[in-house]
Amino acid sequence: MTNTENQYFYRKVLRIGLPMAGAQLITSLLSVIDTFMVSSLGDLPLAAVGIGANFGFFLIMVMFGFLSGLGIFIAQFWGSKDIKSIHKVFIITVIIGAVLSTTFFLIVHFNPAMIISLYNNGDSVIEQYWIEFYGVKYLTIISFSYFTMTASFVVMMLMRSVERVWFPTLVSMFTVLLNTFLNYLLIKGNYGFPALGVEGAAIATVISGASGTLFLVGFMILSKEEVYKVKFRRIKEISREFVSMLSKKALPVAINETVWGLGMSAYLMAIGFISADAIASVQISNQIMGLFWVANAGISTACAIMIGNKLGENNLELAKQWGKKLLNLVL
């Protein structure tokens, strides 16, 4: 590659990867801020929130797996300017998101005590009682956020795959700021608001998540770009062959992320046999560890989008060159 081509390559990585890294940092900071604010309530509420957040994290991993695979196809279709196929993939992601969020909601909202019991295995009966007490309160409310969370993931996946990365990043920033402010008002009851504890943290997450989703969907509705004018009647045009083509790439990624999410859940279950303090400690350490994935998340997402675009343009040689350079960056 010539110097000019190298400069173009790195500019593109920064243009796509930097906002993505910023969005990942903001998301990680949201978890850190939530953990910090809930920790002021004590170890038992923090342990309960950590257990509740872990089940939501499992949903995120499953969705991430599907969207990572399907997002590559949208990037390819964007490279070939096949808007019709982009819309069909988007409709499929909406259906997957609706099925997953509804399934997780029904399990968690109506069986919160069962979810908590999977992780709450310490020796102290008193600790077990209070973790279940706080955990049921938290899960019953936070389960409503699964719908807005999956909706935001789907819309952000579309925007990022067509190289519109700044608006999702700004929405993520707004969501974090709103969530932090609502946490401050509702957890301890500042400025005359009721002190709701873990319920306040859950309500803050639901409201801020719903607000972010409204901004994203509103942007799609108001935008004049054809790629956002999704016609859901095209669901009739989705053939078995089209779904099979997508499944061959997206399903293995989804299974991989699902198994990884199950492994992390099993890890927290094992920690639950120690004590509530151990669960709380792991919750804090996990949030800190998440901050170190920021750069990798930005570059890896840029990699998928950039290579997908070139594959869609049928520029296979340049896609191979970019793949090697991006692999060197993440290693």
mmCIF file of C-alpha atoms in Angstrom:
data_model
loop_
_atom_site.group_PDB
_atom_site.id
_atom_site.type_symbol
_atom_site.label_atom_id
_atom_site.label_comp_id
_atom_site.label_asym_id
_atom_site.label_seq_id
_atom_site.Cartn_x
_atom_site.Cartn_y
_atom_site.Cartn_z
ATOM 1 C CA MET A 1 0.000 0.000 0.000
ATOM 2 C CA THR A 2 1.241 3.507 -0.865
ATOM 3 C CA ASN A 3 1.623 6.273 1.730
ATOM 4 C CA THR A 4 -1.607 7.856 0.493
ATOM 5 C CA GLU A 5 -3.458 4.556 0.836
ATOM 6 C CA ASN A 6 -2.018 4.053 4.327
ATOM 7 C CA GLN A 7 -3.101 7.538 5.373
ATOM 8 C CA TYR A 8 -6.611 6.884 4.041
ATOM 9 C CA PHE A 9 -6.720 3.559 5.893
ATOM 10 C CA TYR A 10 -5.701 5.002 9.268
ATOM 11 C CA ARG A 11 -8.004 8.007 8.887
ATOM 12 C CA LYS A 12 -10.885 5.639 8.254
ATOM 13 C CA VAL A 13 -9.954 3.501 11.269
ATOM 14 C CA LEU A 14 -9.944 6.624 13.447
ATOM 15 C CA ARG A 15 -13.172 7.972 11.940
ATOM 16 C CA ILE A 16 -15.022 4.741 12.673
ATOM 17 C CA GLY A 17 -13.052 3.244 15.551
ATOM 18 C CA LEU A 18 -12.664 6.358 17.720
ATOM 19 C CA PRO A 19 -16.399 7.013 18.159
ATOM 20 C CA MET A 20 -16.909 3.283 18.726
ATOM 21 C CA ALA A 21 -14.234 3.244 21.414
ATOM 22 C CA GLY A 22 -15.841 6.332 22.920
ATOM 23 C CA ALA A 23 -19.241 4.647 22.978
ATOM 24 C CA GLN A 24 -17.727 1.577 24.653
ATOM 25 C CA LEU A 25 -15.998 3.790 27.208
ATOM 26 C CA ILE A 26 -19.260 5.573 27.946
ATOM 27 C CA THR A 27 -21.090 2.266 28.350
ATOM 28 C CA SER A 28 -18.372 0.989 30.683
ATOM 29 C CA LEU A 29 -18.492 4.218 32.673
ATOM 30 C CA LEU A 30 -22.253 3.785 33.035
ATOM 31 C CA SER A 31 -21.673 0.441 34.752
ATOM 32 C CA VAL A 32 -18.897 1.908 36.898
ATOM 33 C CA ILE A 33 -21.080 4.849 37.974
ATOM 34 C CA ASP A 34 -24.016 2.549 38.738
ATOM 35 C CA THR A 35 -21.774 0.304 40.818
ATOM 36 C CA PHE A 36 -20.224 3.249 42.651
ATOM 37 C CA MET A 37 -23.610 4.767 43.532
ATOM 38 C CA VAL A 38 -25.217 1.489 44.601
ATOM 39 C CA SER A 39 -22.141 0.600 46.682
ATOM 40 C CA SER A 40 -23.073 3.438 49.028
ATOM 41 C CA LEU A 41 -26.067 1.319 50.096
ATOM 42 C CA GLY A 42 -23.842 -1.517 51.336
ATOM 43 C CA ASP A 43 -22.484 -4.871 50.170
ATOM 44 C CA LEU A 44 -25.800 -6.753 50.180
ATOM 45 C CA PRO A 45 -27.633 -4.333 47.826
ATOM 46 C CA LEU A 46 -24.517 -4.198 45.641
ATOM 47 C CA ALA A 47 -24.372 -8.001 45.473
ATOM 48 C CA ALA A 48 -28.066 -8.119 44.543
ATOM 49 C CA VAL A 49 -27.613 -5.545 41.787
ATOM 50 C CA GLY A 50 -24.544 -7.415 40.558
ATOM 51 C CA ILE A 51 -26.576 -10.601 40.222
ATOM 52 C CA GLY A 52 -29.381 -8.756 38.449
ATOM 53 C CA ALA A 53 -26.965 -7.017 36.107
ATOM 54 C CA ASN A 54 -25.319 -10.332 35.254
ATOM 55 C CA PHE A 55 -28.536 -11.708 33.783
ATOM 56 C CA GLY A 56 -28.920 -8.541 31.714
ATOM 57 C CA PHE A 57 -25.307 -8.948 30.632
ATOM 58 C CA PHE A 58 -26.158 -12.439 29.372
ATOM 59 C CA LEU A 59 -28.893 -10.944 27.162
ATOM 60 C CA ILE A 60 -26.371 -8.389 25.883
ATOM 61 C CA MET A 61 -23.924 -11.144 24.939
ATOM 62 C CA VAL A 62 -26.564 -13.115 23.021
ATOM 63 C CA MET A 63 -27.699 -9.969 21.178
ATOM 64 C CA PHE A 64 -24.103 -8.949 20.525
ATOM 65 C CA GLY A 65 -23.456 -12.324 18.928
ATOM 66 C CA PHE A 66 -26.373 -12.059 16.527
ATOM 67 C CA LEU A 67 -25.773 -8.389 15.719
ATOM 68 C CA SER A 68 -22.048 -8.868 15.128
ATOM 69 C CA GLY A 69 -22.767 -11.485 12.490
ATOM 70 C CA LEU A 70 -25.685 -9.674 10.874
ATOM 71 C CA GLY A 71 -23.934 -6.296 11.028
ATOM 72 C CA ILE A 72 -21.203 -7.642 8.733
ATOM 73 C CA PHE A 73 -23.858 -8.361 6.094
ATOM 74 C CA ILE A 74 -25.278 -4.844 6.421
ATOM 75 C CA ALA A 75 -21.758 -3.456 5.954
ATOM 76 C CA GLN A 76 -21.344 -5.600 2.836
ATOM 77 C CA PHE A 77 -24.704 -4.552 1.413
ATOM 78 C CA TRP A 78 -23.815 -0.925 2.201
ATOM 79 C CA GLY A 79 -20.626 -1.347 0.188
ATOM 80 C CA SER A 80 -22.678 -2.553 -2.802
ATOM 81 C CA LYS A 81 -25.446 0.028 -2.072
ATOM 82 C CA ASP A 82 -28.047 -2.733 -1.811
ATOM 83 C CA ILE A 83 -30.511 -0.833 0.392
ATOM 84 C CA LYS A 84 -33.269 -3.394 -0.078
ATOM 85 C CA SER A 85 -31.136 -6.188 1.417
ATOM 86 C CA ILE A 86 -30.054 -3.904 4.283
ATOM 87 C CA HIS A 87 -33.702 -3.403 5.176
ATOM 88 C CA LYS A 88 -34.367 -7.146 5.093
ATOM 89 C CA VAL A 89 -31.442 -7.829 7.451
ATOM 90 C CA PHE A 90 -32.640 -5.036 9.746
ATOM 91 C CA ILE A 91 -36.148 -6.543 9.880
ATOM 92 C CA ILE A 92 -34.636 -9.903 10.849
ATOM 93 C CA THR A 93 -32.624 -8.254 13.657
ATOM 94 C CA VAL A 94 -35.794 -6.540 14.918
ATOM 95 C CA ILE A 95 -37.570 -9.913 15.065
ATOM 96 C CA ILE A 96 -34.621 -11.555 16.863
ATOM 97 C CA GLY A 97 -34.425 -8.657 19.325
ATOM 98 C CA ALA A 98 -38.170 -8.795 20.010
ATOM 99 C CA VAL A 99 -38.101 -12.560 20.640
ATOM 100 C CA LEU A 100 -35.036 -12.411 22.903
ATOM 101 C CA SER A 101 -36.138 -9.381 24.940
ATOM 102 C CA THR A 102 -39.631 -10.794 25.436
ATOM 103 C CA THR A 103 -38.257 -14.195 26.482
ATOM 104 C CA PHE A 104 -35.805 -12.691 28.976
ATOM 105 C CA PHE A 105 -38.482 -10.311 30.298
ATOM 106 C CA LEU A 106 -40.983 -13.107 30.953
ATOM 107 C CA ILE A 107 -38.368 -15.232 32.715
ATOM 108 C CA VAL A 108 -36.981 -12.423 34.886
ATOM 109 C CA HIS A 109 -40.065 -10.326 35.624
ATOM 110 C CA PHE A 110 -42.219 -13.226 36.761
ATOM 111 C CA ASN A 111 -39.485 -15.373 38.341
ATOM 112 C CA PRO A 112 -37.002 -12.934 39.933
ATOM 113 C CA ALA A 113 -36.533 -15.043 43.085
ATOM 114 C CA MET A 114 -35.582 -18.061 40.965
ATOM 115 C CA ILE A 115 -32.925 -16.020 39.106
ATOM 116 C CA ILE A 116 -31.453 -14.725 42.355
ATOM 117 C CA SER A 117 -31.401 -18.227 43.865
ATOM 118 C CA LEU A 118 -29.082 -19.424 41.081
ATOM 119 C CA TYR A 119 -26.340 -17.110 42.353
ATOM 120 C CA ASN A 120 -27.270 -16.672 46.014
ATOM 121 C CA ASN A 121 -25.573 -19.692 47.618
ATOM 122 C CA GLY A 122 -23.613 -18.256 50.560
ATOM 123 C CA ASP A 123 -23.495 -19.871 53.989
ATOM 124 C CA SER A 124 -25.266 -17.037 55.794
ATOM 125 C CA VAL A 125 -29.065 -17.434 55.784
ATOM 126 C CA ILE A 126 -29.456 -13.761 56.692
ATOM 127 C CA GLU A 127 -27.298 -12.678 53.741
ATOM 128 C CA GLN A 128 -29.273 -14.928 51.409
ATOM 129 C CA TYR A 129 -32.546 -13.417 52.618
ATOM 130 C CA TRP A 130 -31.468 -9.805 52.085
ATOM 131 C CA ILE A 131 -29.824 -10.467 48.719
ATOM 132 C CA GLU A 132 -33.064 -12.064 47.523
ATOM 133 C CA PHE A 133 -35.040 -9.171 48.999
ATOM 134 C CA TYR A 134 -33.021 -6.518 47.158
ATOM 135 C CA GLY A 135 -32.528 -8.637 44.053
ATOM 136 C CA VAL A 136 -36.244 -9.273 43.501
ATOM 137 C CA LYS A 137 -36.957 -5.555 43.781
ATOM 138 C CA TYR A 138 -34.202 -4.733 41.295
ATOM 139 C CA LEU A 139 -34.990 -7.442 38.733
ATOM 140 C CA THR A 140 -38.744 -6.795 38.700
ATOM 141 C CA ILE A 141 -38.097 -3.249 37.491
ATOM 142 C CA ILE A 142 -34.913 -3.644 35.443
ATOM 143 C CA SER A 143 -36.556 -6.345 33.300
ATOM 144 C CA PHE A 144 -38.491 -3.597 31.475
ATOM 145 C CA SER A 145 -35.193 -2.193 30.196
ATOM 146 C CA TYR A 146 -34.604 -5.349 28.129
ATOM 147 C CA PHE A 147 -36.983 -4.077 25.437
ATOM 148 C CA THR A 148 -35.342 -0.667 25.043
ATOM 149 C CA MET A 149 -31.851 -2.159 25.363
ATOM 150 C CA THR A 150 -32.363 -4.563 22.463
ATOM 151 C CA ALA A 151 -34.096 -1.862 20.393
ATOM 152 C CA SER A 152 -31.125 0.472 20.902
ATOM 153 C CA PHE A 153 -28.683 -2.301 20.006
ATOM 154 C CA VAL A 154 -30.523 -3.014 16.744
ATOM 155 C CA VAL A 155 -30.704 0.637 15.647
ATOM 156 C CA MET A 156 -27.092 1.325 16.651
ATOM 157 C CA MET A 157 -25.975 -1.745 14.719
ATOM 158 C CA LEU A 158 -27.627 -0.380 11.589
ATOM 159 C CA MET A 159 -26.134 3.090 12.011
ATOM 160 C CA ARG A 160 -22.628 1.834 12.710
ATOM 161 C CA SER A 161 -22.682 -0.675 9.841
ATOM 162 C CA VAL A 162 -23.434 2.144 7.384
ATOM 163 C CA GLU A 163 -20.636 4.252 8.912
ATOM 164 C CA ARG A 164 -22.877 6.637 10.872
ATOM 165 C CA VAL A 165 -21.089 6.314 14.185
ATOM 166 C CA TRP A 166 -21.201 9.735 15.814
ATOM 167 C CA PHE A 167 -24.921 9.984 16.553
ATOM 168 C CA PRO A 168 -25.076 6.650 18.452
ATOM 169 C CA THR A 169 -22.059 7.816 20.451
ATOM 170 C CA LEU A 170 -23.777 11.086 21.382
ATOM 171 C CA VAL A 171 -26.917 9.193 22.373
ATOM 172 C CA SER A 172 -24.822 6.869 24.567
ATOM 173 C CA MET A 173 -23.265 9.908 26.238
ATOM 174 C CA PHE A 174 -26.687 11.434 26.884
ATOM 175 C CA THR A 175 -27.950 8.130 28.315
ATOM 176 C CA VAL A 176 -25.051 7.911 30.768
ATOM 177 C CA LEU A 177 -25.478 11.495 31.941
ATOM 178 C CA LEU A 178 -29.237 11.052 32.392
ATOM 179 C CA ASN A 179 -28.795 7.751 34.213
ATOM 180 C CA THR A 180 -26.195 9.277 36.556
ATOM 181 C CA PHE A 181 -28.448 12.237 37.332
ATOM 182 C CA LEU A 182 -31.478 10.016 37.986
ATOM 183 C CA ASN A 183 -29.370 7.708 40.164
ATOM 184 C CA TYR A 184 -28.347 10.717 42.228
ATOM 185 C CA LEU A 185 -31.992 11.719 42.658
ATOM 186 C CA LEU A 186 -33.557 8.325 43.301
ATOM 187 C CA ILE A 187 -31.048 6.096 45.115
ATOM 188 C CA LYS A 188 -30.513 8.312 48.171
ATOM 189 C CA GLY A 189 -33.456 10.686 47.619
ATOM 190 C CA ASN A 190 -31.795 13.990 46.833
ATOM 191 C CA TYR A 191 -33.661 17.256 46.069
ATOM 192 C CA GLY A 192 -36.850 15.992 47.684
ATOM 193 C CA PHE A 193 -37.126 12.800 45.646
ATOM 194 C CA PRO A 194 -37.929 9.552 47.491
ATOM 195 C CA ALA A 195 -34.973 7.395 48.566
ATOM 196 C CA LEU A 196 -35.688 4.206 46.614
ATOM 197 C CA GLY A 197 -32.347 2.413 46.936
ATOM 198 C CA VAL A 198 -31.869 -0.411 44.432
ATOM 199 C CA GLU A 199 -35.325 0.278 42.992
ATOM 200 C CA GLY A 200 -34.180 3.836 42.251
ATOM 201 C CA ALA A 201 -31.144 2.508 40.385
ATOM 202 C CA ALA A 202 -33.369 0.229 38.314
ATOM 203 C CA ILE A 203 -35.861 3.013 37.542
ATOM 204 C CA ALA A 204 -33.020 5.309 36.475
ATOM 205 C CA THR A 205 -31.726 2.654 34.065
ATOM 206 C CA VAL A 206 -35.186 2.043 32.585
ATOM 207 C CA ILE A 207 -35.910 5.755 32.046
ATOM 208 C CA SER A 208 -32.494 6.630 30.614
ATOM 209 C CA GLY A 209 -32.551 3.570 28.324
ATOM 210 C CA ALA A 210 -36.027 4.409 27.048
ATOM 211 C CA SER A 211 -34.970 8.025 26.406
ATOM 212 C CA GLY A 212 -31.932 6.920 24.391
ATOM 213 C CA THR A 213 -34.073 4.542 22.339
ATOM 214 C CA LEU A 214 -36.559 7.313 21.555
ATOM 215 C CA PHE A 215 -33.738 9.520 20.255
ATOM 216 C CA LEU A 216 -32.419 6.738 18.021
ATOM 217 C CA VAL A 217 -35.812 5.753 16.616
ATOM 218 C CA GLY A 218 -36.763 9.404 16.221
ATOM 219 C CA PHE A 219 -33.587 10.021 14.232
ATOM 220 C CA MET A 220 -34.461 7.163 11.887
ATOM 221 C CA ILE A 221 -38.005 8.459 11.381
ATOM 222 C CA LEU A 222 -36.935 12.052 10.725
ATOM 223 C CA SER A 223 -33.895 11.234 8.599
ATOM 224 C CA LYS A 224 -34.171 11.660 4.848
ATOM 225 C CA GLU A 225 -31.535 9.011 4.112
ATOM 226 C CA GLU A 226 -32.985 6.077 2.227
ATOM 227 C CA VAL A 227 -31.119 3.521 4.324
ATOM 228 C CA TYR A 228 -33.228 4.500 7.372
ATOM 229 C CA LYS A 229 -36.563 4.342 5.540
ATOM 230 C CA VAL A 230 -37.177 0.722 6.451
ATOM 231 C CA LYS A 231 -40.338 -0.728 4.912
ATOM 232 C CA PHE A 232 -41.471 -3.550 7.187
ATOM 233 C CA ARG A 233 -43.761 -4.935 4.488
ATOM 234 C CA ARG A 234 -40.562 -6.297 2.956
ATOM 235 C CA ILE A 235 -40.780 -9.095 5.492
ATOM 236 C CA LYS A 236 -42.736 -10.930 2.793
ATOM 237 C CA GLU A 237 -39.666 -10.742 0.526
ATOM 238 C CA ILE A 238 -37.375 -12.508 2.989
ATOM 239 C CA SER A 239 -36.769 -15.964 1.564
ATOM 240 C CA ARG A 240 -35.517 -19.118 3.243
ATOM 241 C CA GLU A 241 -32.366 -18.908 1.136
ATOM 242 C CA PHE A 242 -31.711 -15.378 2.416
ATOM 243 C CA VAL A 243 -32.197 -16.420 6.053
ATOM 244 C CA SER A 244 -30.012 -19.496 5.519
ATOM 245 C CA MET A 245 -27.222 -17.340 4.068
ATOM 246 C CA LEU A 246 -27.314 -15.051 7.107
ATOM 247 C CA SER A 247 -27.544 -17.928 9.582
ATOM 248 C CA LYS A 248 -24.380 -19.606 8.318
ATOM 249 C CA LYS A 249 -22.347 -16.576 9.442
ATOM 250 C CA ALA A 250 -24.371 -15.053 12.275
ATOM 251 C CA LEU A 251 -25.403 -18.204 14.162
ATOM 252 C CA PRO A 252 -21.852 -19.440 14.986
ATOM 253 C CA VAL A 253 -20.959 -15.984 16.351
ATOM 254 C CA ALA A 254 -24.161 -15.902 18.408
ATOM 255 C CA ILE A 255 -23.476 -19.377 19.821
ATOM 256 C CA ASN A 256 -19.913 -18.383 20.695
ATOM 257 C CA GLU A 257 -21.030 -15.274 22.590
ATOM 258 C CA THR A 258 -23.867 -17.174 24.278
ATOM 259 C CA VAL A 259 -21.501 -19.861 25.552
ATOM 260 C CA TRP A 260 -19.078 -17.169 26.743
ATOM 261 C CA GLY A 261 -21.926 -15.405 28.550
ATOM 262 C CA LEU A 262 -22.962 -18.677 30.184
ATOM 263 C CA GLY A 263 -19.378 -19.189 31.320
ATOM 264 C CA MET A 264 -19.294 -15.763 32.959
ATOM 265 C CA SER A 265 -22.628 -16.493 34.648
ATOM 266 C CA ALA A 266 -21.317 -19.826 35.931
ATOM 267 C CA TYR A 267 -18.277 -17.974 37.289
ATOM 268 C CA LEU A 268 -20.514 -15.626 39.288
ATOM 269 C CA MET A 269 -22.572 -18.595 40.518
ATOM 270 C CA ALA A 270 -19.378 -20.143 41.880
ATOM 271 C CA ILE A 271 -18.482 -16.861 43.580
ATOM 272 C CA GLY A 272 -21.955 -16.901 45.157
ATOM 273 C CA PHE A 273 -20.971 -19.942 47.218
ATOM 274 C CA ILE A 274 -18.389 -17.807 49.030
ATOM 275 C CA SER A 275 -20.289 -14.801 50.344
ATOM 276 C CA ALA A 276 -22.147 -11.599 49.461
ATOM 277 C CA ASP A 277 -18.901 -9.664 49.959
ATOM 278 C CA ALA A 278 -17.270 -11.809 47.272
ATOM 279 C CA ILE A 279 -20.094 -11.117 44.805
ATOM 280 C CA ALA A 280 -19.864 -7.380 45.529
ATOM 281 C CA SER A 281 -16.081 -7.437 45.041
ATOM 282 C CA VAL A 282 -16.392 -9.246 41.703
ATOM 283 C CA GLN A 283 -19.045 -6.769 40.592
ATOM 284 C CA ILE A 284 -16.661 -3.869 41.234
ATOM 285 C CA SER A 285 -13.664 -5.564 39.598
ATOM 286 C CA ASN A 286 -15.696 -6.511 36.500
ATOM 287 C CA GLN A 287 -16.672 -2.893 35.916
ATOM 288 C CA ILE A 288 -13.048 -1.758 36.149
ATOM 289 C CA MET A 289 -11.921 -4.519 33.790
ATOM 290 C CA GLY A 290 -14.495 -3.378 31.246
ATOM 291 C CA LEU A 291 -12.672 -0.061 30.856
ATOM 292 C CA PHE A 292 -9.645 -1.868 29.398
ATOM 293 C CA TRP A 293 -11.654 -3.281 26.482
ATOM 294 C CA VAL A 294 -12.402 0.160 25.064
ATOM 295 C CA ALA A 295 -9.690 0.432 22.397
ATOM 296 C CA ASN A 296 -10.101 -3.175 21.276
ATOM 297 C CA ALA A 297 -13.862 -2.742 20.905
ATOM 298 C CA GLY A 298 -13.427 0.332 18.713
ATOM 299 C CA ILE A 299 -10.843 -1.238 16.412
ATOM 300 C CA SER A 300 -12.627 -4.588 16.112
ATOM 301 C CA THR A 301 -15.902 -2.904 15.158
ATOM 302 C CA ALA A 302 -14.103 -0.703 12.650
ATOM 303 C CA CYS A 303 -12.527 -3.873 11.258
ATOM 304 C CA ALA A 304 -15.900 -5.553 10.665
ATOM 305 C CA ILE A 305 -17.413 -2.467 9.030
ATOM 306 C CA MET A 306 -14.436 -1.567 6.828
ATOM 307 C CA ILE A 307 -13.789 -5.080 5.559
ATOM 308 C CA GLY A 308 -17.515 -5.660 5.077
ATOM 309 C CA ASN A 309 -17.756 -2.533 2.916
ATOM 310 C CA LYS A 310 -14.874 -3.674 0.697
ATOM 311 C CA LEU A 311 -16.331 -7.165 0.358
ATOM 312 C CA GLY A 312 -19.607 -5.550 -0.712
ATOM 313 C CA GLU A 313 -17.699 -3.532 -3.312
ATOM 314 C CA ASN A 314 -16.147 -6.837 -4.469
ATOM 315 C CA ASN A 315 -12.694 -5.382 -3.753
ATOM 316 C CA LEU A 316 -11.345 -8.614 -2.311
ATOM 317 C CA GLU A 317 -7.654 -7.765 -2.549
ATOM 318 C CA LEU A 318 -7.990 -4.532 -0.584
ATOM 319 C CA ALA A 319 -10.213 -6.312 1.958
ATOM 320 C CA LYS A 320 -7.405 -8.835 2.547
ATOM 321 C CA GLN A 321 -4.811 -6.074 2.937
ATOM 322 C CA TRP A 322 -7.003 -4.159 5.370
ATOM 323 C CA GLY A 323 -7.749 -7.368 7.290
ATOM 324 C CA LYS A 324 -4.030 -8.003 7.844
ATOM 325 C CA LYS A 325 -3.365 -4.417 8.938
ATOM 326 C CA LEU A 326 -6.352 -4.401 11.315
ATOM 327 C CA LEU A 327 -5.273 -7.724 12.769
ATOM 328 C CA ASN A 328 -1.837 -6.222 13.512
ATOM 329 C CA LEU A 329 -3.517 -3.271 15.228
ATOM 330 C CA VAL A 330 -5.569 -5.375 17.642
ATOM 331 C CA LEU A 331 -2.657 -7.719 18.384
#
